[in-house]
PDB file of C-alpha atoms and ligand atoms in Angstrom:
ATOM      1  CA  MET A  24       0.000   0.000   0.000  1.00 85.00           C
ATOM      2  CA  ASN A  25       1.099   3.550  -0.652  1.00 91.00           C
ATOM      3  CA  SER A  26       1.341   6.350   1.890  1.00 96.00           C
ATOM      4  CA  LEU A  27      -0.787   9.483   1.937  1.00 97.00           C
ATOM      5  CA  GLN A  28       2.478  11.293   1.315  1.00 97.00           C
ATOM      6  CA  ASP A  29       2.907   9.484  -2.047  1.00 97.00           C
ATOM      7  CA  ILE A  30      -0.635  10.467  -2.979  1.00 98.00           C
ATOM      8  CA  CYS A  31      -0.060  14.105  -1.956  1.00 97.00           C
ATOM      9  CA  LYS A  32       3.022  14.292  -4.096  1.00 97.00           C
ATOM     10  CA  LEU A  33       1.248  12.897  -7.136  1.00 98.00           C
ATOM     11  CA  ILE A  34      -1.686  15.261  -6.672  1.00 98.00           C
ATOM     12  CA  LEU A  35       0.634  18.258  -6.388  1.00 97.00           C
ATOM     13  CA  ASP A  36       2.506  17.178  -9.530  1.00 97.00           C
ATOM     14  CA  SER A  37      -0.707  16.810 -11.579  1.00 98.00           C
ATOM     15  CA  ASN A  38      -2.357  19.467 -13.677  1.00 97.00           C
ATOM     16  CA  LYS A  39      -5.816  18.006 -14.145  1.00 98.00           C
ATOM     17  CA  ILE A  40      -7.517  15.760 -11.616  1.00 98.00           C
ATOM     18  CA  GLY A  41     -10.745  13.792 -12.008  1.00 98.00           C
ATOM     19  CA  ILE A  42     -12.601  12.656  -8.880  1.00 98.00           C
ATOM     20  CA  THR A  43     -15.187   9.896  -8.683  1.00 98.00           C
ATOM     21  CA  TYR A  44     -16.801   7.354  -6.306  1.00 98.00           C
ATOM     22  CA  HIS A  45     -18.891   4.176  -6.253  1.00 96.00           C
ATOM     23  CA  VAL A  46     -22.133   3.783  -8.193  1.00 94.00           C
ATOM     24  CA  SER A  47     -25.294   4.814  -6.306  1.00 90.00           C
ATOM     25  CA  PRO A  48     -23.109   7.144  -4.220  1.00 95.00           C
ATOM     26  CA  ASP A  49     -24.125   7.532  -0.576  1.00 94.00           C
ATOM     27  CA  GLY A  50     -23.343  10.386   1.791  1.00 96.00           C
ATOM     28  CA  ASP A  51     -19.789   9.233   2.444  1.00 97.00           C
ATOM     29  CA  ALA A  52     -18.965   8.792  -1.252  1.00 98.00           C
ATOM     30  CA  VAL A  53     -20.445  12.162  -2.190  1.00 98.00           C
ATOM     31  CA  GLY A  54     -19.150  14.004   0.898  1.00 98.00           C
ATOM     32  CA  SER A  55     -15.628  12.632   0.441  1.00 98.00           C
ATOM     33  CA  ALA A  56     -15.529  13.374  -3.293  1.00 98.00           C
ATOM     34  CA  LEU A  57     -16.912  16.899  -2.907  1.00 98.00           C
ATOM     35  CA  ALA A  58     -14.633  17.695   0.049  1.00 98.00           C
ATOM     36  CA  LEU A  59     -11.679  16.670  -2.109  1.00 98.00           C
ATOM     37  CA  LEU A  60     -13.023  18.526  -5.153  1.00 98.00           C
ATOM     38  CA  ASN A  61     -13.679  21.758  -3.274  1.00 98.00           C
ATOM     39  CA  GLY A  62     -10.457  21.374  -1.299  1.00 98.00           C
ATOM     40  CA  LEU A  63      -8.276  20.918  -4.391  1.00 98.00           C
ATOM     41  CA  ARG A  64      -9.940  23.891  -6.061  1.00 98.00           C
ATOM     42  CA  TYR A  65      -9.281  25.952  -2.949  1.00 98.00           C
ATOM     43  CA  LEU A  66      -5.631  24.939  -3.339  1.00 98.00           C
ATOM     44  CA  ASN A  67      -5.809  26.174  -6.949  1.00 98.00           C
ATOM     45  CA  LYS A  68      -5.761  22.761  -8.571  1.00 98.00           C
ATOM     46  CA  ASN A  69      -7.770  22.002 -11.701  1.00 98.00           C
ATOM     47  CA  ALA A  70     -10.188  19.344 -10.454  1.00 98.00           C
ATOM     48  CA  TYR A  71     -13.555  18.087 -11.656  1.00 98.00           C
ATOM     49  CA  LEU A  72     -16.127  15.441 -10.819  1.00 98.00           C
ATOM     50  CA  ILE A  73     -16.791  12.347 -12.931  1.00 98.00           C
ATOM     51  CA  SER A  74     -20.131  10.686 -12.163  1.00 98.00           C
ATOM     52  CA  LYS A  75     -22.414   8.330 -14.039  1.00 97.00           C
ATOM     53  CA  ASP A  76     -24.888   8.883 -11.219  1.00 96.00           C
ATOM     54  CA  ILE A  77     -26.972  11.922 -10.419  1.00 97.00           C
ATOM     55  CA  ILE A  78     -26.307  12.971  -6.826  1.00 97.00           C
ATOM     56  CA  SER A  79     -29.481  12.457  -4.747  1.00 92.00           C
ATOM     57  CA  ASP A  80     -31.707  15.346  -3.680  1.00 91.00           C
ATOM     58  CA  ASN A  81     -30.907  15.112   0.015  1.00 92.00           C
ATOM     59  CA  LEU A  82     -27.192  15.695  -0.727  1.00 97.00           C
ATOM     60  CA  GLN A  83     -27.730  18.698  -3.000  1.00 97.00           C
ATOM     61  CA  PHE A  84     -26.995  21.087  -0.108  1.00 98.00           C
ATOM     62  CA  LEU A  85     -23.302  20.191  -0.444  1.00 98.00           C
ATOM     63  CA  LYS A  86     -21.176  22.615  -2.440  1.00 98.00           C
ATOM     64  CA  SER A  87     -20.662  21.506  -6.077  1.00 98.00           C
ATOM     65  CA  ALA A  88     -23.196  18.645  -5.734  1.00 98.00           C
ATOM     66  CA  ASN A  89     -24.888  19.971  -8.887  1.00 98.00           C
ATOM     67  CA  GLU A  90     -21.804  18.843 -10.816  1.00 98.00           C
ATOM     68  CA  GLY A  91     -22.712  15.215 -10.143  1.00 97.00           C
ATOM     69  CA  ASN A  92     -25.359  15.312 -12.861  1.00 96.00           C
ATOM     70  CA  GLY A  93     -24.577  12.112 -14.765  1.00 96.00           C
ATOM     71  CA  LEU A  94     -23.193  13.994 -17.782  1.00 97.00           C
ATOM     72  CA  VAL A  95     -19.426  13.610 -17.274  1.00 98.00           C
ATOM     73  CA  THR A  96     -18.791   9.854 -17.254  1.00 98.00           C
ATOM     74  CA  THR A  97     -15.256   9.540 -18.686  1.00 98.00           C
ATOM     75  CA  PRO A  98     -12.056  11.461 -17.918  1.00 98.00           C
ATOM     76  CA  SER A  99     -11.062  14.104 -20.464  1.00 97.00           C
ATOM     77  CA  GLN A 100      -7.962  13.507 -22.645  1.00 95.00           C
ATOM     78  CA  ASP A 101      -5.714  15.796 -20.615  1.00 97.00           C
ATOM     79  CA  THR A 102      -6.570  14.301 -17.210  1.00 98.00           C
ATOM     80  CA  ASP A 103      -3.426  13.200 -15.340  1.00 98.00           C
ATOM     81  CA  ILE A 104      -5.004  11.356 -12.437  1.00 98.00           C
ATOM     82  CA  VAL A 105      -8.398  10.089 -11.354  1.00 98.00           C
ATOM     83  CA  VAL A 106      -8.981   9.749  -7.615  1.00 98.00           C
ATOM     84  CA  VAL A 107     -11.633   7.150  -6.766  1.00 98.00           C
ATOM     85  CA  VAL A 108     -13.032   7.456  -3.239  1.00 98.00           C
ATOM     86  CA  ASP A 109     -15.083   5.022  -1.121  1.00 97.00           C
ATOM     87  CA  CYS A 110     -15.167   2.306  -3.783  1.00 96.00           C
ATOM     88  CA  GLY A 111     -13.958  -1.275  -3.224  1.00 93.00           C
ATOM     89  CA  ASN A 112     -13.852  -2.582  -6.785  1.00 92.00           C
ATOM     90  CA  PHE A 113     -13.160  -1.396 -10.291  1.00 96.00           C
ATOM     91  CA  GLU A 114     -16.525  -2.621 -11.606  1.00 94.00           C
ATOM     92  CA  ARG A 115     -18.385  -0.413  -9.130  1.00 93.00           C
ATOM     93  CA  ILE A 116     -16.746   2.879 -10.084  1.00 97.00           C
ATOM     94  CA  SER A 117     -19.261   5.514 -11.208  1.00 97.00           C
ATOM     95  CA  ALA A 118     -17.013   6.414 -14.170  1.00 98.00           C
ATOM     96  CA  ASP A 119     -15.842   4.681 -17.303  1.00 98.00           C
ATOM     97  CA  LEU A 120     -12.077   4.292 -16.807  1.00 98.00           C
ATOM     98  CA  MET A 121     -11.481   1.417 -19.251  1.00 96.00           C
ATOM     99  CA  ASN A 122      -9.581   3.595 -21.727  1.00 96.00           C
ATOM    100  CA  PHE A 123      -8.012   5.964 -19.202  1.00 98.00           C
ATOM    101  CA  LYS A 124      -4.244   6.171 -19.754  1.00 96.00           C
ATOM    102  CA  GLY A 125      -3.430   8.261 -16.682  1.00 97.00           C
ATOM    103  CA  THR A 126      -3.013   7.183 -13.072  1.00 98.00           C
ATOM    104  CA  ILE A 127      -5.816   5.857 -10.888  1.00 98.00           C
ATOM    105  CA  ILE A 128      -5.620   6.565  -7.153  1.00 98.00           C
ATOM    106  CA  ASN A 129      -7.818   4.410  -4.930  1.00 98.00           C
ATOM    107  CA  ILE A 130      -8.738   5.862  -1.511  1.00 98.00           C
ATOM    108  CA  ASP A 131     -11.109   3.721   0.518  1.00 97.00           C
ATOM    109  CA  HIS A 132     -12.043   2.145   3.858  1.00 95.00           C
ATOM    110  CA  HIS A 133     -13.785  -1.092   2.795  1.00 91.00           C
ATOM    111  CA  ILE A 134     -12.302  -4.411   3.968  1.00 85.00           C
ATOM    112  CA  SER A 135     -13.006  -5.930   0.561  1.00 84.00           C
ATOM    113  CA  ASN A 136     -10.962  -3.627  -1.682  1.00 92.00           C
ATOM    114  CA  ASP A 137      -9.391  -4.962  -4.892  1.00 93.00           C
ATOM    115  CA  LYS A 138      -6.481  -2.445  -4.899  1.00 97.00           C
ATOM    116  CA  TYR A 139      -7.334  -1.565  -8.498  1.00 97.00           C
ATOM    117  CA  GLY A 140      -5.387   1.714  -8.419  1.00 98.00           C
ATOM    118  CA  LYS A 141      -1.821   2.454  -9.431  1.00 98.00           C
ATOM    119  CA  LEU A 142      -1.706   3.979  -5.969  1.00 98.00           C
ATOM    120  CA  ASN A 143      -3.868   2.509  -3.213  1.00 98.00           C
ATOM    121  CA  TYR A 144      -4.628   3.798   0.235  1.00 98.00           C
ATOM    122  CA  VAL A 145      -7.119   1.637   2.129  1.00 97.00           C
ATOM    123  CA  ASP A 146      -7.607   2.340   5.823  1.00 97.00           C
ATOM    124  CA  THR A 147     -10.159  -0.111   7.203  1.00 95.00           C
ATOM    125  CA  ASN A 148     -10.057   1.616  10.602  1.00 97.00           C
ATOM    126  CA  ALA A 149     -11.595   4.726   9.089  1.00 98.00           C
ATOM    127  CA  ALA A 150     -15.305   4.874   9.910  1.00 97.00           C
ATOM    128  CA  ALA A 151     -15.814   6.880   6.731  1.00 98.00           C
ATOM    129  CA  THR A 152     -13.603   7.571   3.726  1.00 98.00           C
ATOM    130  CA  ALA A 153     -13.933  11.216   4.760  1.00 98.00           C
ATOM    131  CA  GLU A 154     -11.554  10.557   7.673  1.00 98.00           C
ATOM    132  CA  ILE A 155      -8.851   9.782   5.121  1.00 98.00           C
ATOM    133  CA  ILE A 156      -9.798  12.765   2.949  1.00 98.00           C
ATOM    134  CA  TYR A 157      -9.557  15.028   6.004  1.00 98.00           C
ATOM    135  CA  GLU A 158      -6.024  13.777   6.672  1.00 98.00           C
ATOM    136  CA  LEU A 159      -5.107  14.078   3.000  1.00 98.00           C
ATOM    137  CA  LEU A 160      -6.308  17.681   2.830  1.00 98.00           C
ATOM    138  CA  GLU A 161      -4.331  18.527   5.968  1.00 98.00           C
ATOM    139  CA  LYS A 162      -1.241  16.956   4.406  1.00 98.00           C
ATOM    140  CA  LEU A 163      -1.865  19.066   1.302  1.00 98.00           C
ATOM    141  CA  ASN A 164      -1.607  22.006   3.678  1.00 97.00           C
ATOM    142  CA  LEU A 165      -5.238  23.000   3.668  1.00 98.00           C
ATOM    143  CA  LYS A 166      -5.868  24.816   6.955  1.00 98.00           C
ATOM    144  CA  PHE A 167      -9.161  24.077   8.681  1.00 98.00           C
ATOM    145  CA  GLU A 168      -9.616  27.651   9.858  1.00 97.00           C
ATOM    146  CA  ILE A 169     -12.624  29.459  11.229  1.00 97.00           C
ATOM    147  CA  ASP A 170     -14.536  32.225   9.387  1.00 97.00           C
ATOM    148  CA  ASN A 171     -13.653  31.003   5.937  1.00 98.00           C
ATOM    149  CA  GLU A 172     -16.663  30.242   3.741  1.00 98.00           C
ATOM    150  CA  ASP A 173     -14.795  27.788   1.478  1.00 98.00           C
ATOM    151  CA  ILE A 174     -13.378  25.844   4.408  1.00 98.00           C
ATOM    152  CA  TYR A 175     -16.822  25.770   6.027  1.00 98.00           C
ATOM    153  CA  GLU A 176     -18.255  24.166   2.859  1.00 98.00           C
ATOM    154  CA  ILE A 177     -15.465  21.583   2.779  1.00 98.00           C
ATOM    155  CA  GLY A 178     -16.087  20.827   6.461  1.00 98.00           C
ATOM    156  CA  THR A 179     -19.802  20.403   5.766  1.00 98.00           C
ATOM    157  CA  CYS A 180     -19.008  17.767   3.112  1.00 98.00           C
ATOM    158  CA  LEU A 181     -16.734  15.868   5.499  1.00 98.00           C
ATOM    159  CA  TYR A 182     -19.158  16.003   8.417  1.00 98.00           C
ATOM    160  CA  THR A 183     -21.946  14.702   6.165  1.00 98.00           C
ATOM    161  CA  SER A 184     -19.778  11.691   5.352  1.00 98.00           C
ATOM    162  CA  LEU A 185     -19.075  10.995   9.008  1.00 98.00           C
ATOM    163  CA  VAL A 186     -22.760  11.187   9.936  1.00 98.00           C
ATOM    164  CA  THR A 187     -23.780   8.934   7.051  1.00 95.00           C
ATOM    165  CA  ASP A 188     -21.296   6.111   7.546  1.00 94.00           C
ATOM    166  CA  THR A 189     -21.555   6.012  11.332  1.00 95.00           C
ATOM    167  CA  GLY A 190     -25.362   6.159  11.469  1.00 91.00           C
ATOM    168  CA  GLY A 191     -25.087   9.461  13.319  1.00 95.00           C
ATOM    169  CA  PHE A 192     -22.083   8.355  15.440  1.00 97.00           C
ATOM    170  CA  ARG A 193     -23.954   5.221  16.517  1.00 92.00           C
ATOM    171  CA  HIS A 194     -22.146   2.326  14.780  1.00 89.00           C
ATOM    172  CA  SER A 195     -19.218   0.358  16.196  1.00 89.00           C
ATOM    173  CA  ASN A 196     -16.906   1.759  13.486  1.00 93.00           C
ATOM    174  CA  VAL A 197     -16.688   5.087  15.383  1.00 97.00           C
ATOM    175  CA  THR A 198     -13.230   5.718  16.877  1.00 98.00           C
ATOM    176  CA  SER A 199     -11.697   8.557  18.810  1.00 98.00           C
ATOM    177  CA  ARG A 200     -10.312   9.804  15.494  1.00 98.00           C
ATOM    178  CA  THR A 201     -13.868  10.053  14.138  1.00 98.00           C
ATOM    179  CA  HIS A 202     -14.818  12.275  17.070  1.00 98.00           C
ATOM    180  CA  LYS A 203     -11.591  14.270  16.868  1.00 98.00           C
ATOM    181  CA  ILE A 204     -12.289  15.133  13.239  1.00 98.00           C
ATOM    182  CA  ALA A 205     -15.943  15.898  14.022  1.00 98.00           C
ATOM    183  CA  SER A 206     -14.749  18.109  16.867  1.00 98.00           C
ATOM    184  CA  LYS A 207     -12.354  19.946  14.569  1.00 98.00           C
ATOM    185  CA  LEU A 208     -15.177  20.492  12.084  1.00 98.00           C
ATOM    186  CA  LYS A 209     -17.440  21.796  14.823  1.00 98.00           C
ATOM    187  CA  GLU A 210     -14.659  24.242  15.742  1.00 98.00           C
ATOM    188  CA  ILE A 211     -14.886  25.739  12.262  1.00 98.00           C
ATOM    189  CA  GLN A 212     -18.637  26.083  12.911  1.00 98.00           C
ATOM    190  CA  VAL A 213     -19.929  23.304  10.713  1.00 98.00           C
ATOM    191  CA  ASN A 214     -23.664  23.221  11.422  1.00 98.00           C
ATOM    192  CA  ASN A 215     -24.481  19.667  12.569  1.00 98.00           C
ATOM    193  CA  THR A 216     -28.213  20.430  12.951  1.00 98.00           C
ATOM    194  CA  PHE A 217     -28.454  21.786   9.417  1.00 98.00           C
ATOM    195  CA  ILE A 218     -26.708  18.658   8.109  1.00 98.00           C
ATOM    196  CA  TYR A 219     -28.977  16.262  10.050  1.00 97.00           C
ATOM    197  CA  GLN A 220     -32.069  18.079   8.861  1.00 97.00           C
ATOM    198  CA  ASN A 221     -30.977  17.915   5.231  1.00 97.00           C
ATOM    199  CA  LEU A 222     -30.096  14.254   5.503  1.00 95.00           C
ATOM    200  CA  PHE A 223     -32.975  12.968   7.590  1.00 92.00           C
ATOM    201  CA  ASP A 224     -35.786  15.471   8.187  1.00 93.00           C
ATOM    202  CA  ASN A 225     -36.315  15.908   4.511  1.00 90.00           C
ATOM    203  CA  LYS A 226     -38.690  13.133   3.479  1.00 90.00           C
ATOM    204  CA  SER A 227     -41.791  13.447   1.364  1.00 91.00           C
ATOM    205  CA  PHE A 228     -45.160  12.616   2.923  1.00 95.00           C
ATOM    206  CA  GLU A 229     -45.406   9.730   0.446  1.00 95.00           C
ATOM    207  CA  LYS A 230     -42.104   8.312   1.717  1.00 94.00           C
ATOM    208  CA  ILE A 231     -43.426   8.336   5.274  1.00 96.00           C
ATOM    209  CA  ARG A 232     -46.570   6.577   4.074  1.00 97.00           C
ATOM    210  CA  LEU A 233     -44.372   3.968   2.364  1.00 97.00           C
ATOM    211  CA  ILE A 234     -42.646   3.400   5.696  1.00 97.00           C
ATOM    212  CA  GLY A 235     -46.085   3.015   7.309  1.00 97.00           C
ATOM    213  CA  LYS A 236     -47.296   0.467   4.764  1.00 97.00           C
ATOM    214  CA  SER A 237     -44.031  -1.456   5.025  1.00 97.00           C
ATOM    215  CA  ILE A 238     -44.103  -1.590   8.827  1.00 97.00           C
ATOM    216  CA  ASN A 239     -47.692  -2.789   8.621  1.00 97.00           C
ATOM    217  CA  ASN A 240     -46.652  -5.980   6.849  1.00 96.00           C
ATOM    218  CA  MET A 241     -43.623  -6.603   9.053  1.00 98.00           C
ATOM    219  CA  GLU A 242     -43.319 -10.119  10.496  1.00 98.00           C
ATOM    220  CA  LEU A 243     -41.301 -11.357  13.456  1.00 98.00           C
ATOM    221  CA  LEU A 244     -39.812 -14.806  13.014  1.00 98.00           C
ATOM    222  CA  PHE A 245     -37.554 -17.305  14.759  1.00 97.00           C
ATOM    223  CA  ASP A 246     -38.517 -16.521  18.316  1.00 96.00           C
ATOM    224  CA  ARG A 247     -38.858 -12.812  17.449  1.00 97.00           C
ATOM    225  CA  LYS A 248     -35.142 -12.602  16.639  1.00 97.00           C
ATOM    226  CA  VAL A 249     -35.661 -11.812  12.956  1.00 98.00           C
ATOM    227  CA  SER A 250     -37.842  -9.082  11.478  1.00 98.00           C
ATOM    228  CA  LEU A 251     -38.938  -9.198   7.864  1.00 98.00           C
ATOM    229  CA  ILE A 252     -40.409  -6.487   5.651  1.00 98.00           C
ATOM    230  CA  LYS A 253     -41.612  -6.982   2.095  1.00 97.00           C
ATOM    231  CA  ILE A 254     -42.114  -4.123  -0.348  1.00 98.00           C
ATOM    232  CA  PRO A 255     -44.027  -5.059  -3.494  1.00 97.00           C
ATOM    233  CA  LYS A 256     -43.770  -2.751  -6.516  1.00 96.00           C
ATOM    234  CA  SER A 257     -47.468  -1.953  -6.082  1.00 97.00           C
ATOM    235  CA  TYR A 258     -46.630   0.165  -2.992  1.00 97.00           C
ATOM    236  CA  GLY A 259     -44.708   2.619  -5.156  1.00 96.00           C
ATOM    237  CA  GLU A 260     -47.459   2.671  -7.744  1.00 96.00           C
ATOM    238  CA  GLU A 261     -50.181   3.285  -5.151  1.00 96.00           C
ATOM    239  CA  LEU A 262     -48.251   6.170  -3.606  1.00 97.00           C
ATOM    240  CA  GLY A 263     -47.018   7.532  -6.931  1.00 96.00           C
ATOM    241  CA  ILE A 264     -43.330   7.399  -5.966  1.00 94.00           C
ATOM    242  CA  GLU A 265     -40.138   5.589  -6.868  1.00 90.00           C
ATOM    243  CA  ILE A 266     -39.365   3.238  -3.999  1.00 90.00           C
ATOM    244  CA  GLY A 267     -35.636   4.034  -4.193  1.00 84.00           C
ATOM    245  CA  ASP A 268     -33.442   3.874  -1.110  1.00 84.00           C
ATOM    246  CA  THR A 269     -35.010   1.873   1.737  1.00 91.00           C
ATOM    247  CA  SER A 270     -32.275   2.030   4.375  1.00 88.00           C
ATOM    248  CA  ASP A 271     -34.525   4.152   6.591  1.00 89.00           C
ATOM    249  CA  VAL A 272     -37.312   1.541   6.267  1.00 96.00           C
ATOM    250  CA  ILE A 273     -35.194  -1.431   7.328  1.00 96.00           C
ATOM    251  CA  SER A 274     -33.863   0.465  10.344  1.00 94.00           C
ATOM    252  CA  PHE A 275     -37.323   0.134  11.929  1.00 97.00           C
ATOM    253  CA  GLY A 276     -36.968  -3.642  11.777  1.00 97.00           C
ATOM    254  CA  LEU A 277     -33.811  -3.463  13.857  1.00 96.00           C
ATOM    255  CA  GLN A 278     -35.269  -1.061  16.412  1.00 96.00           C
ATOM    256  CA  ILE A 279     -37.436  -3.790  17.929  1.00 98.00           C
ATOM    257  CA  LYS A 280     -36.345  -5.159  21.281  1.00 97.00           C
ATOM    258  CA  GLY A 281     -34.833  -8.617  20.914  1.00 97.00           C
ATOM    259  CA  VAL A 282     -34.495  -8.481  17.134  1.00 97.00           C
ATOM    260  CA  GLU A 283     -30.988  -9.496  16.024  1.00 97.00           C
ATOM    261  CA  VAL A 284     -31.448  -9.502  12.254  1.00 98.00           C
ATOM    262  CA  ALA A 285     -33.624  -7.297  10.058  1.00 98.00           C
ATOM    263  CA  VAL A 286     -34.474  -8.312   6.498  1.00 98.00           C
ATOM    264  CA  LEU A 287     -36.106  -6.144   3.854  1.00 98.00           C
ATOM    265  CA  ILE A 288     -37.029  -7.538   0.456  1.00 98.00           C
ATOM    266  CA  LYS A 289     -38.277  -5.383  -2.368  1.00 97.00           C
ATOM    267  CA  GLU A 290     -39.735  -6.428  -5.648  1.00 97.00           C
ATOM    268  CA  THR A 291     -37.838  -5.152  -8.708  1.00 94.00           C
ATOM    269  CA  ASP A 292     -38.320  -5.347 -12.479  1.00 94.00           C
ATOM    270  CA  ASN A 293     -35.991  -8.366 -12.562  1.00 95.00           C
ATOM    271  CA  GLY A 294     -37.090 -10.160  -9.421  1.00 97.00           C
ATOM    272  CA  ALA A 295     -36.169  -9.140  -5.895  1.00 97.00           C
ATOM    273  CA  LYS A 296     -33.513  -7.264  -3.966  1.00 96.00           C
ATOM    274  CA  ALA A 297     -32.837  -7.865  -0.278  1.00 97.00           C
ATOM    275  CA  SER A 298     -31.090  -5.880   2.442  1.00 97.00           C
ATOM    276  CA  LEU A 299     -29.937  -7.402   5.710  1.00 97.00           C
ATOM    277  CA  ARG A 300     -28.911  -5.659   8.906  1.00 96.00           C
ATOM    278  CA  SER A 301     -27.766  -7.050  12.230  1.00 95.00           C
ATOM    279  CA  LYS A 302     -27.515  -5.580  15.696  1.00 92.00           C
ATOM    280  CA  ASN A 303     -24.710  -7.532  17.379  1.00 90.00           C
ATOM    281  CA  ASP A 304     -22.640 -10.536  16.330  1.00 87.00           C
ATOM    282  CA  PHE A 305     -24.792 -12.072  13.640  1.00 95.00           C
ATOM    283  CA  ASP A 306     -22.804 -11.948  10.360  1.00 95.00           C
ATOM    284  CA  VAL A 307     -25.243 -10.977   7.601  1.00 96.00           C
ATOM    285  CA  ARG A 308     -22.468 -10.831   5.005  1.00 92.00           C
ATOM    286  CA  LYS A 309     -22.137 -14.604   5.335  1.00 94.00           C
ATOM    287  CA  ILE A 310     -25.834 -15.018   4.508  1.00 97.00           C
ATOM    288  CA  ALA A 311     -25.570 -12.590   1.605  1.00 95.00           C
ATOM    289  CA  GLU A 312     -22.485 -14.279   0.153  1.00 94.00           C
ATOM    290  CA  LYS A 313     -24.214 -17.674   0.154  1.00 96.00           C
ATOM    291  CA  LEU A 314     -26.877 -16.175  -2.101  1.00 96.00           C
ATOM    292  CA  GLY A 315     -24.530 -14.266  -4.396  1.00 93.00           C
ATOM    293  CA  GLY A 316     -24.536 -10.956  -2.522  1.00 91.00           C
ATOM    294  CA  GLY A 317     -22.050  -9.208  -0.266  1.00 85.00           C
ATOM    295  CA  GLY A 318     -21.403  -6.399   2.175  1.00 81.00           C
ATOM    296  CA  HIS A 319     -20.322  -6.004   5.769  1.00 82.00           C
ATOM    297  CA  ILE A 320     -20.929  -8.011   8.963  1.00 88.00           C
ATOM    298  CA  LYS A 321     -23.776  -5.726  10.029  1.00 90.00           C
ATOM    299  CA  ALA A 322     -25.117  -4.615   6.656  1.00 89.00           C
ATOM    300  CA  ALA A 323     -25.335  -6.617   3.452  1.00 92.00           C
ATOM    301  CA  GLY A 324     -27.339  -6.875   0.253  1.00 92.00           C
ATOM    302  CA  ILE A 325     -28.418  -9.516  -2.266  1.00 95.00           C
ATOM    303  CA  THR A 326     -29.851  -9.297  -5.779  1.00 94.00           C
ATOM    304  CA  LEU A 327     -32.213 -12.212  -6.418  1.00 96.00           C
ATOM    305  CA  ASN A 328     -33.090 -12.051 -10.094  1.00 96.00           C
ATOM    306  CA  GLY A 329     -36.028 -14.096 -11.305  1.00 97.00           C
ATOM    307  CA  MET A 330     -37.411 -14.640  -7.804  1.00 97.00           C
ATOM    308  CA  SER A 331     -40.736 -13.567  -6.402  1.00 97.00           C
ATOM    309  CA  LEU A 332     -40.860 -11.864  -2.995  1.00 97.00           C
ATOM    310  CA  GLU A 333     -42.076 -15.107  -1.444  1.00 97.00           C
ATOM    311  CA  GLU A 334     -39.314 -17.204  -3.040  1.00 98.00           C
ATOM    312  CA  ALA A 335     -36.653 -14.702  -1.980  1.00 98.00           C
ATOM    313  CA  LYS A 336     -38.061 -14.704   1.547  1.00 98.00           C
ATOM    314  CA  ASN A 337     -37.885 -18.501   1.800  1.00 98.00           C
ATOM    315  CA  LYS A 338     -34.323 -18.651   0.463  1.00 97.00           C
ATOM    316  CA  ILE A 339     -33.050 -16.020   2.887  1.00 98.00           C
ATOM    317  CA  LEU A 340     -34.866 -17.409   5.923  1.00 98.00           C
ATOM    318  CA  GLU A 341     -33.513 -20.866   5.158  1.00 97.00           C
ATOM    319  CA  GLU A 342     -29.939 -19.520   5.382  1.00 97.00           C
ATOM    320  CA  ILE A 343     -30.646 -17.448   8.489  1.00 97.00           C
ATOM    321  CA  GLU A 344     -32.172 -20.436  10.226  1.00 97.00           C
ATOM    322  CA  LYS A 345     -28.997 -22.475   9.656  1.00 95.00           C
ATOM    323  CA  GLU A 346     -26.917 -19.733  11.280  1.00 93.00           C
ATOM    324  CA  LEU A 347     -29.263 -19.210  14.210  1.00 90.00           C
ATOM    325  CA  LEU A 348     -29.182 -22.872  15.222  1.00 78.00           C
TER     326      LEU A 348
HETATM  327 MN1  LIG B  24     -17.981   4.784   3.065  1.00 54.20          MN
END
């Protein structure tokens, strides 16, 4: 693995820098990429965002988020380096880098990282990739100073990443470094309440009704240790919305006393898609991997093409049962 110092040097020696992240970018991916983008521009570097995805509405409050509009998907001819943040494998990059002749830098915190870059910096102790970006920006001599509008915007991006990947400083990935960085960002007057409200208190009425309908069909299984939610496509049609991200729906399944594993299965055009979450020691990645999916110990996902909701449910419960015994 390379050092942050190597990466700094390469960045400083480059004229044009592309920045990208994983497909379906979450708050950490977007916050890390935009912190780096805005930070490099502040340091007078020529940097730009590459994104096949359109950055979601609830992250549009971040500076330069409008540049993640799905229009720039390949690096320009004169790009020296592309920095990929928060992305474990080459196939999941939200940019087409197949014909890129320059240097790829991979900055990430996932345990399963393929080291696809020419330079790789993977710190699995980082709760969010933003922790690494914070350290990188400091090494690039960016000063996190108070009363500076640009620095405030960069801090807001980083704080958003921390909040997203730690579940609001709740998950076991939080370290003293996470809090030290958050503390530093608070010192430069990053507005944590404003960030929380944008991220979480920003749902449509229809989304809340979707949560209601989903909770209504929730089942408790295996001695009330497993909660299961099914979301048929008809829910979206009835409410007139795209079902989209359901991480806030599944979290209700895990909030129940005694529940160790929460499962959410949604119907898709090709079959079904499942999310799994666990509270303590139960390894949901193991379940996901058996069915062709992947993820982390406490959060994993599976795509189950060609399966009905009921078939997907049976398959998943079968695997969970084996692990519970
Ligand atoms: Mn992340």
